[in-house]
JSON list of C-alpha atoms in Angstrom, two decimals:
[
{"chain": "A", "resi": 723, "resn": "PRO", "atom": "CA", "xyz": [1.57, 34.17, -108.90]},
{"chain": "A", "resi": 724, "resn": "TRP", "atom": "CA", "xyz": [2.59, 31.76, -106.58]},
{"chain": "A", "resi": 725, "resn": "HIS", "atom": "CA", "xyz": [1.85, 30.21, -103.46]},
{"chain": "A", "resi": 726, "resn": "ARG", "atom": "CA", "xyz": [2.56, 28.00, -101.46]},
{"chain": "A", "resi": 727, "resn": "VAL", "atom": "CA", "xyz": [0.30, 25.28, -99.46]},
{"chain": "A", "resi": 728, "resn": "ALA", "atom": "CA", "xyz": [1.75, 24.57, -96.08]},
{"chain": "A", "resi": 729, "resn": "ARG", "atom": "CA", "xyz": [0.39, 21.08, -94.95]},
{"chain": "A", "resi": 730, "resn": "MET", "atom": "CA", "xyz": [0.73, 19.46, -91.36]},
{"chain": "A", "resi": 731, "resn": "ASP", "atom": "CA", "xyz": [-0.29, 15.88, -90.68]},
{"chain": "A", "resi": 732, "resn": "ILE", "atom": "CA", "xyz": [-1.79, 14.99, -87.58]},
{"chain": "A", "resi": 733, "resn": "ALA", "atom": "CA", "xyz": [0.61, 13.52, -86.37]},
{"chain": "A", "resi": 734, "resn": "GLU", "atom": "CA", "xyz": [2.64, 15.67, -86.49]},
{"chain": "A", "resi": 735, "resn": "VAL", "atom": "CA", "xyz": [0.38, 18.58, -84.72]},
{"chain": "A", "resi": 736, "resn": "TYR", "atom": "CA", "xyz": [-0.19, 15.99, -81.87]},
{"chain": "A", "resi": 737, "resn": "ALA", "atom": "CA", "xyz": [3.78, 14.43, -81.18]},
{"chain": "A", "resi": 738, "resn": "PRO", "atom": "CA", "xyz": [4.84, 17.45, -78.97]},
{"chain": "A", "resi": 739, "resn": "LEU", "atom": "CA", "xyz": [1.99, 16.47, -77.15]},
{"chain": "A", "resi": 740, "resn": "LYS", "atom": "CA", "xyz": [1.73, 13.40, -76.65]},
{"chain": "A", "resi": 741, "resn": "ALA", "atom": "CA", "xyz": [5.61, 13.58, -75.08]},
{"chain": "A", "resi": 742, "resn": "GLN", "atom": "CA", "xyz": [4.65, 15.88, -72.81]},
{"chain": "A", "resi": 743, "resn": "LEU", "atom": "CA", "xyz": [1.90, 13.38, -71.74]},
{"chain": "A", "resi": 744, "resn": "TRP", "atom": "CA", "xyz": [4.52, 11.04, -71.21]},
{"chain": "A", "resi": 745, "resn": "ARG", "atom": "CA", "xyz": [6.38, 13.22, -68.84]},
{"chain": "A", "resi": 746, "resn": "THR", "atom": "CA", "xyz": [3.05, 14.45, -67.12]},
{"chain": "A", "resi": 747, "resn": "VAL", "atom": "CA", "xyz": [2.66, 10.14, -66.67]},
{"chain": "A", "resi": 748, "resn": "ILE", "atom": "CA", "xyz": [5.63, 8.87, -65.58]},
{"chain": "A", "resi": 749, "resn": "LEU", "atom": "CA", "xyz": [6.40, 12.19, -63.49]},
{"chain": "A", "resi": 750, "resn": "ILE", "atom": "CA", "xyz": [2.02, 11.64, -61.66]},
{"chain": "A", "resi": 751, "resn": "GLY", "atom": "CA", "xyz": [3.74, 8.11, -61.62]},
{"chain": "A", "resi": 752, "resn": "ALA", "atom": "CA", "xyz": [6.77, 8.97, -59.27]},
{"chain": "A", "resi": 753, "resn": "LEU", "atom": "CA", "xyz": [4.86, 11.60, -57.43]},
{"chain": "A", "resi": 754, "resn": "LEU", "atom": "CA", "xyz": [2.38, 9.15, -56.00]},
{"chain": "A", "resi": 755, "resn": "LEU", "atom": "CA", "xyz": [4.80, 5.73, -55.37]},
{"chain": "A", "resi": 756, "resn": "GLY", "atom": "CA", "xyz": [7.06, 8.32, -53.46]},
{"chain": "A", "resi": 757, "resn": "ALA", "atom": "CA", "xyz": [4.31, 8.87, -51.43]},
{"chain": "A", "resi": 758, "resn": "ALA", "atom": "CA", "xyz": [2.64, 5.56, -50.87]},
{"chain": "A", "resi": 759, "resn": "THR", "atom": "CA", "xyz": [6.23, 4.89, -50.27]},
{"chain": "A", "resi": 760, "resn": "SER", "atom": "CA", "xyz": [6.44, 7.81, -47.55]},
{"chain": "A", "resi": 761, "resn": "VAL", "atom": "CA", "xyz": [3.84, 6.51, -46.03]},
{"chain": "A", "resi": 762, "resn": "GLY", "atom": "CA", "xyz": [4.35, 2.71, -45.98]},
{"chain": "A", "resi": 763, "resn": "MET", "atom": "CA", "xyz": [7.15, 3.95, -44.01]},
{"chain": "A", "resi": 764, "resn": "ILE", "atom": "CA", "xyz": [5.81, 5.30, -42.24]},
{"chain": "A", "resi": 765, "resn": "TRP", "atom": "CA", "xyz": [2.99, 3.13, -40.91]},
{"chain": "A", "resi": 766, "resn": "ARG", "atom": "CA", "xyz": [5.77, 0.78, -41.41]},
{"chain": "A", "resi": 767, "resn": "HIS", "atom": "CA", "xyz": [7.94, 3.19, -39.04]},
{"chain": "A", "resi": 768, "resn": "GLN", "atom": "CA", "xyz": [4.66, 3.39, -36.28]},
{"chain": "A", "resi": 769, "resn": "ARG", "atom": "CA", "xyz": [4.33, -0.29, -36.08]},
{"chain": "A", "resi": 770, "resn": "VAL", "atom": "CA", "xyz": [7.49, -1.26, -34.86]},
{"chain": "A", "resi": 771, "resn": "ARG", "atom": "CA", "xyz": [6.71, 1.72, -31.89]},
{"chain": "A", "resi": 772, "resn": "VAL", "atom": "CA", "xyz": [4.03, 0.01, -30.98]},
{"chain": "A", "resi": 773, "resn": "TYR", "atom": "CA", "xyz": [5.62, -3.35, -30.90]},
{"chain": "A", "resi": 774, "resn": "LYS", "atom": "CA", "xyz": [7.88, -1.60, -28.81]},
{"chain": "A", "resi": 775, "resn": "GLU", "atom": "CA", "xyz": [6.11, -0.28, -26.46]},
{"chain": "A", "resi": 776, "resn": "ARG", "atom": "CA", "xyz": [4.24, -3.36, -26.22]},
{"chain": "A", "resi": 777, "resn": "TYR", "atom": "CA", "xyz": [7.06, -5.52, -25.68]},
{"chain": "A", "resi": 778, "resn": "ALA", "atom": "CA", "xyz": [8.37, -3.02, -23.35]},
{"chain": "A", "resi": 779, "resn": "MET", "atom": "CA", "xyz": [5.12, -3.22, -20.95]},
{"chain": "A", "resi": 780, "resn": "ALA", "atom": "CA", "xyz": [5.59, -6.72, -21.04]},
{"chain": "A", "resi": 781, "resn": "GLU", "atom": "CA", "xyz": [8.49, -6.68, -19.96]},
{"chain": "A", "resi": 782, "resn": "ALA", "atom": "CA", "xyz": [7.74, -4.53, -16.96]},
{"chain": "A", "resi": 783, "resn": "LEU", "atom": "CA", "xyz": [4.22, -6.51, -16.79]},
{"chain": "A", "resi": 784, "resn": "ARG", "atom": "CA", "xyz": [6.58, -9.57, -16.53]},
{"chain": "A", "resi": 785, "resn": "ALA", "atom": "CA", "xyz": [9.54, -7.86, -13.76]},
{"chain": "A", "resi": 786, "resn": "SER", "atom": "CA", "xyz": [6.66, -6.77, -11.65]},
{"chain": "A", "resi": 787, "resn": "GLU", "atom": "CA", "xyz": [4.92, -9.85, -11.64]},
{"chain": "A", "resi": 788, "resn": "LEU", "atom": "CA", "xyz": [8.28, -11.40, -10.06]},
{"chain": "A", "resi": 789, "resn": "ARG", "atom": "CA", "xyz": [8.87, -8.80, -8.39]},
{"chain": "A", "resi": 790, "resn": "TYR", "atom": "CA", "xyz": [5.59, -9.66, -6.48]},
{"chain": "A", "resi": 791, "resn": "ARG", "atom": "CA", "xyz": [5.86, -13.29, -6.30]},
{"chain": "A", "resi": 792, "resn": "ARG", "atom": "CA", "xyz": [9.45, -13.00, -5.04]},
{"chain": "A", "resi": 793, "resn": "LEU", "atom": "CA", "xyz": [7.51, -11.05, -1.99]},
{"chain": "A", "resi": 794, "resn": "PHE", "atom": "CA", "xyz": [4.77, -13.45, -1.81]},
{"chain": "A", "resi": 795, "resn": "GLU", "atom": "CA", "xyz": [7.62, -16.45, -1.53]},
{"chain": "A", "resi": 796, "resn": "SER", "atom": "CA", "xyz": [10.16, -15.66, 0.82]},
{"chain": "A", "resi": 797, "resn": "ALA", "atom": "CA", "xyz": [7.99, -13.88, 3.13]},
{"chain": "A", "resi": 798, "resn": "ARG", "atom": "CA", "xyz": [7.68, -14.31, 6.49]},
{"chain": "A", "resi": 799, "resn": "ASP", "atom": "CA", "xyz": [3.80, -14.66, 6.68]},
{"chain": "A", "resi": 800, "resn": "GLY", "atom": "CA", "xyz": [1.81, -17.11, 5.78]},
{"chain": "A", "resi": 801, "resn": "ILE", "atom": "CA", "xyz": [-0.17, -16.30, 3.26]},
{"chain": "A", "resi": 802, "resn": "LEU", "atom": "CA", "xyz": [-3.89, -17.46, 1.09]},
{"chain": "A", "resi": 803, "resn": "VAL", "atom": "CA", "xyz": [-5.34, -16.24, -1.87]},
{"chain": "A", "resi": 804, "resn": "LEU", "atom": "CA", "xyz": [-8.85, -17.57, -2.19]},
{"chain": "A", "resi": 805, "resn": "ASP", "atom": "CA", "xyz": [-11.85, -16.78, -4.45]},
{"chain": "A", "resi": 806, "resn": "ALA", "atom": "CA", "xyz": [-14.26, -14.44, -2.57]},
{"chain": "A", "resi": 807, "resn": "ASP", "atom": "CA", "xyz": [-17.70, -16.11, -3.65]},
{"chain": "A", "resi": 808, "resn": "THR", "atom": "CA", "xyz": [-16.51, -19.89, -3.60]},
{"chain": "A", "resi": 809, "resn": "GLY", "atom": "CA", "xyz": [-13.92, -19.88, -1.12]},
{"chain": "A", "resi": 810, "resn": "MET", "atom": "CA", "xyz": [-11.83, -21.69, -2.72]},
{"chain": "A", "resi": 811, "resn": "ILE", "atom": "CA", "xyz": [-8.26, -21.61, -2.13]},
{"chain": "A", "resi": 812, "resn": "GLU", "atom": "CA", "xyz": [-6.02, -20.17, -5.16]},
{"chain": "A", "resi": 813, "resn": "ASP", "atom": "CA", "xyz": [-2.46, -19.50, -3.78]},
{"chain": "A", "resi": 814, "resn": "VAL", "atom": "CA", "xyz": [-0.35, -20.79, -0.51]},
{"chain": "A", "resi": 815, "resn": "ASN", "atom": "CA", "xyz": [2.87, -19.52, 0.02]},
{"chain": "A", "resi": 816, "resn": "PRO", "atom": "CA", "xyz": [6.21, -21.28, 1.37]},
{"chain": "A", "resi": 817, "resn": "PHE", "atom": "CA", "xyz": [5.75, -20.21, 4.89]},
{"chain": "A", "resi": 818, "resn": "LEU", "atom": "CA", "xyz": [2.24, -20.97, 5.42]},
{"chain": "A", "resi": 819, "resn": "ILE", "atom": "CA", "xyz": [2.90, -24.73, 3.82]},
{"chain": "A", "resi": 820, "resn": "GLU", "atom": "CA", "xyz": [6.21, -25.32, 5.70]},
{"chain": "A", "resi": 821, "resn": "LEU", "atom": "CA", "xyz": [4.04, -23.67, 9.29]},
{"chain": "A", "resi": 822, "resn": "LEU", "atom": "CA", "xyz": [1.65, -26.03, 8.60]},
{"chain": "A", "resi": 823, "resn": "GLY", "atom": "CA", "xyz": [3.20, -28.95, 7.76]},
{"chain": "A", "resi": 824, "resn": "CYS", "atom": "CA", "xyz": [1.33, -30.27, 4.45]},
{"chain": "A", "resi": 825, "resn": "SER", "atom": "CA", "xyz": [1.63, -29.70, 0.83]},
{"chain": "A", "resi": 826, "resn": "ARG", "atom": "CA", "xyz": [1.22, -26.73, -1.71]},
{"chain": "A", "resi": 827, "resn": "GLU", "atom": "CA", "xyz": [-0.89, -29.49, -3.99]},
{"chain": "A", "resi": 828, "resn": "ALA", "atom": "CA", "xyz": [-2.83, -30.26, 0.03]},
{"chain": "A", "resi": 829, "resn": "CYS", "atom": "CA", "xyz": [-3.86, -26.68, -0.30]},
{"chain": "A", "resi": 830, "resn": "LEU", "atom": "CA", "xyz": [-4.67, -25.45, -3.20]},
{"chain": "A", "resi": 831, "resn": "GLY", "atom": "CA", "xyz": [-7.93, -25.45, -5.02]},
{"chain": "A", "resi": 832, "resn": "LYS", "atom": "CA", "xyz": [-9.66, -26.93, -1.63]},
{"chain": "A", "resi": 833, "resn": "LYS", "atom": "CA", "xyz": [-12.28, -24.16, 0.92]},
{"chain": "A", "resi": 834, "resn": "VAL", "atom": "CA", "xyz": [-9.88, -23.01, 3.46]},
{"chain": "A", "resi": 835, "resn": "TRP", "atom": "CA", "xyz": [-12.44, -24.37, 6.22]},
{"chain": "A", "resi": 836, "resn": "GLU", "atom": "CA", "xyz": [-12.29, -28.00, 4.65]},
{"chain": "A", "resi": 837, "resn": "LEU", "atom": "CA", "xyz": [-8.01, -27.67, 5.84]},
{"chain": "A", "resi": 838, "resn": "ASP", "atom": "CA", "xyz": [-6.91, -29.50, 8.84]},
{"chain": "A", "resi": 839, "resn": "LEU", "atom": "CA", "xyz": [-6.56, -26.67, 10.62]},
{"chain": "A", "resi": 840, "resn": "PHE", "atom": "CA", "xyz": [-9.62, -25.30, 11.65]},
{"chain": "A", "resi": 841, "resn": "LYS", "atom": "CA", "xyz": [-11.45, -27.56, 13.92]},
{"chain": "A", "resi": 842, "resn": "ASP", "atom": "CA", "xyz": [-14.34, -25.70, 14.23]},
{"chain": "A", "resi": 843, "resn": "ILE", "atom": "CA", "xyz": [-15.10, -25.89, 10.49]},
{"chain": "A", "resi": 844, "resn": "ALA", "atom": "CA", "xyz": [-18.56, -24.26, 11.72]},
{"chain": "A", "resi": 845, "resn": "ALA", "atom": "CA", "xyz": [-16.83, -21.04, 13.15]},
{"chain": "A", "resi": 846, "resn": "ALA", "atom": "CA", "xyz": [-14.60, -20.89, 9.89]},
{"chain": "A", "resi": 847, "resn": "GLU", "atom": "CA", "xyz": [-17.86, -20.60, 7.70]},
{"chain": "A", "resi": 848, "resn": "ALA", "atom": "CA", "xyz": [-19.11, -17.90, 9.56]},
{"chain": "A", "resi": 849, "resn": "LYS", "atom": "CA", "xyz": [-16.00, -16.68, 9.78]},
{"chain": "A", "resi": 850, "resn": "PHE", "atom": "CA", "xyz": [-15.78, -16.65, 5.56]},
{"chain": "A", "resi": 851, "resn": "ALA", "atom": "CA", "xyz": [-19.36, -15.20, 5.37]},
{"chain": "A", "resi": 852, "resn": "LYS", "atom": "CA", "xyz": [-18.55, -12.14, 7.77]},
{"chain": "A", "resi": 853, "resn": "LEU", "atom": "CA", "xyz": [-15.58, -11.69, 5.76]},
{"chain": "A", "resi": 854, "resn": "GLN", "atom": "CA", "xyz": [-17.42, -11.75, 2.19]},
{"chain": "A", "resi": 855, "resn": "ALA", "atom": "CA", "xyz": [-20.33, -9.50, 4.41]},
{"chain": "A", "resi": 856, "resn": "GLU", "atom": "CA", "xyz": [-17.60, -6.77, 5.86]},
{"chain": "A", "resi": 857, "resn": "GLU", "atom": "CA", "xyz": [-14.54, -7.57, 3.29]},
{"chain": "A", "resi": 858, "resn": "TYR", "atom": "CA", "xyz": [-11.98, -7.08, 5.87]},
{"chain": "A", "resi": 859, "resn": "ILE", "atom": "CA", "xyz": [-11.51, -9.62, 9.83]},
{"chain": "A", "resi": 860, "resn": "ARG", "atom": "CA", "xyz": [-9.27, -9.43, 12.28]},
{"chain": "A", "resi": 861, "resn": "THR", "atom": "CA", "xyz": [-8.31, -11.44, 15.14]},
{"chain": "A", "resi": 862, "resn": "ASP", "atom": "CA", "xyz": [-5.73, -11.43, 17.64]},
{"chain": "A", "resi": 863, "resn": "ALA", "atom": "CA", "xyz": [-5.09, -14.56, 18.01]},
{"chain": "A", "resi": 864, "resn": "LEU", "atom": "CA", "xyz": [-6.72, -17.81, 16.05]},
{"chain": "A", "resi": 865, "resn": "ALA", "atom": "CA", "xyz": [-5.27, -21.12, 17.40]},
{"chain": "A", "resi": 866, "resn": "LEU", "atom": "CA", "xyz": [-4.86, -23.11, 14.76]},
{"chain": "A", "resi": 867, "resn": "GLU", "atom": "CA", "xyz": [-3.23, -27.16, 13.76]},
{"chain": "A", "resi": 868, "resn": "THR", "atom": "CA", "xyz": [-0.79, -28.61, 11.85]},
{"chain": "A", "resi": 869, "resn": "ALA", "atom": "CA", "xyz": [-0.45, -31.83, 10.34]},
{"chain": "A", "resi": 870, "resn": "ASN", "atom": "CA", "xyz": [1.81, -32.68, 12.58]},
{"chain": "A", "resi": 871, "resn": "GLY", "atom": "CA", "xyz": [-1.33, -32.62, 15.47]},
{"chain": "A", "resi": 872, "resn": "ARG", "atom": "CA", "xyz": [1.08, -29.02, 16.82]},
{"chain": "A", "resi": 873, "resn": "ARG", "atom": "CA", "xyz": [-1.23, -25.81, 18.46]},
{"chain": "A", "resi": 874, "resn": "ILE", "atom": "CA", "xyz": [-0.16, -22.63, 16.96]},
{"chain": "A", "resi": 875, "resn": "GLU", "atom": "CA", "xyz": [-1.45, -19.22, 17.67]},
{"chain": "A", "resi": 876, "resn": "VAL", "atom": "CA", "xyz": [-1.53, -16.90, 14.62]},
{"chain": "A", "resi": 877, "resn": "GLU", "atom": "CA", "xyz": [-2.73, -13.22, 13.89]},
{"chain": "A", "resi": 878, "resn": "PHE", "atom": "CA", "xyz": [-5.10, -13.70, 11.79]},
{"chain": "A", "resi": 879, "resn": "ILE", "atom": "CA", "xyz": [-5.86, -10.20, 9.21]},
{"chain": "A", "resi": 880, "resn": "SER", "atom": "CA", "xyz": [-7.72, -10.57, 6.14]},
{"chain": "A", "resi": 881, "resn": "HIS", "atom": "CA", "xyz": [-9.16, -8.57, 3.03]},
{"chain": "A", "resi": 882, "resn": "ALA", "atom": "CA", "xyz": [-11.13, -9.08, -0.22]},
{"chain": "A", "resi": 883, "resn": "PHE", "atom": "CA", "xyz": [-9.99, -6.59, -3.23]},
{"chain": "A", "resi": 884, "resn": "LEU", "atom": "CA", "xyz": [-10.51, -6.89, -7.33]},
{"chain": "A", "resi": 885, "resn": "ILE", "atom": "CA", "xyz": [-8.21, -7.49, -9.14]},
{"chain": "A", "resi": 886, "resn": "ASN", "atom": "CA", "xyz": [-9.42, -7.82, -13.23]},
{"chain": "A", "resi": 887, "resn": "GLN", "atom": "CA", "xyz": [-13.64, -7.72, -11.88]},
{"chain": "A", "resi": 888, "resn": "HIS", "atom": "CA", "xyz": [-13.39, -10.73, -9.46]},
{"chain": "A", "resi": 889, "resn": "LYS", "atom": "CA", "xyz": [-12.91, -10.83, -6.15]},
{"chain": "A", "resi": 890, "resn": "VAL", "atom": "CA", "xyz": [-10.22, -12.85, -4.52]},
{"chain": "A", "resi": 891, "resn": "ILE", "atom": "CA", "xyz": [-9.05, -12.58, -0.65]},
{"chain": "A", "resi": 892, "resn": "HIS", "atom": "CA", "xyz": [-6.21, -12.11, 1.25]},
{"chain": "A", "resi": 893, "resn": "CYS", "atom": "CA", "xyz": [-5.51, -13.87, 3.94]},
{"chain": "A", "resi": 894, "resn": "ASN", "atom": "CA", "xyz": [-2.53, -13.41, 6.28]},
{"chain": "A", "resi": 895, "resn": "PHE", "atom": "CA", "xyz": [-1.25, -15.25, 8.89]},
{"chain": "A", "resi": 896, "resn": "ARG", "atom": "CA", "xyz": [1.45, -14.48, 11.35]},
{"chain": "A", "resi": 897, "resn": "ASP", "atom": "CA", "xyz": [2.73, -16.62, 14.01]},
{"chain": "A", "resi": 898, "resn": "ILE", "atom": "CA", "xyz": [2.40, -15.21, 17.37]}
]
């Protein structure tokens, strides 16, 4: 009788499995690379959108600042902005500078009662203290003296409010 002995090497047995393993590894690698690329593109798209939104908000803020700066500078009433705690002048508009006949630099950084326009410093300090307490004051006829010695009567309206947790006082002077 004849017998046939069949024999296979281990390498022959595992060869199809090895080929299948490499295909699986390549497929999983491609899927992971595709997923990482997709996540990266989504992340980049979101960052671009965030930066566009920030830019748009910054542009809107600049436009708003410009609009209110022009309103402040072109107003036909004198405007002072003071630090509510110290009474230090933080800003003054051109109309008030023209009305009083003094320079912007002469006003900024001084306390409001240190300006030469108030003859009665004690009364000016008392009004400031009242304004700090009540946060609003109105005087129908306040006498001021300009830099050239001319006396003018103004309506004075002032109120205090918060800007970024910093209390300021806004003063309007209207020549009457």
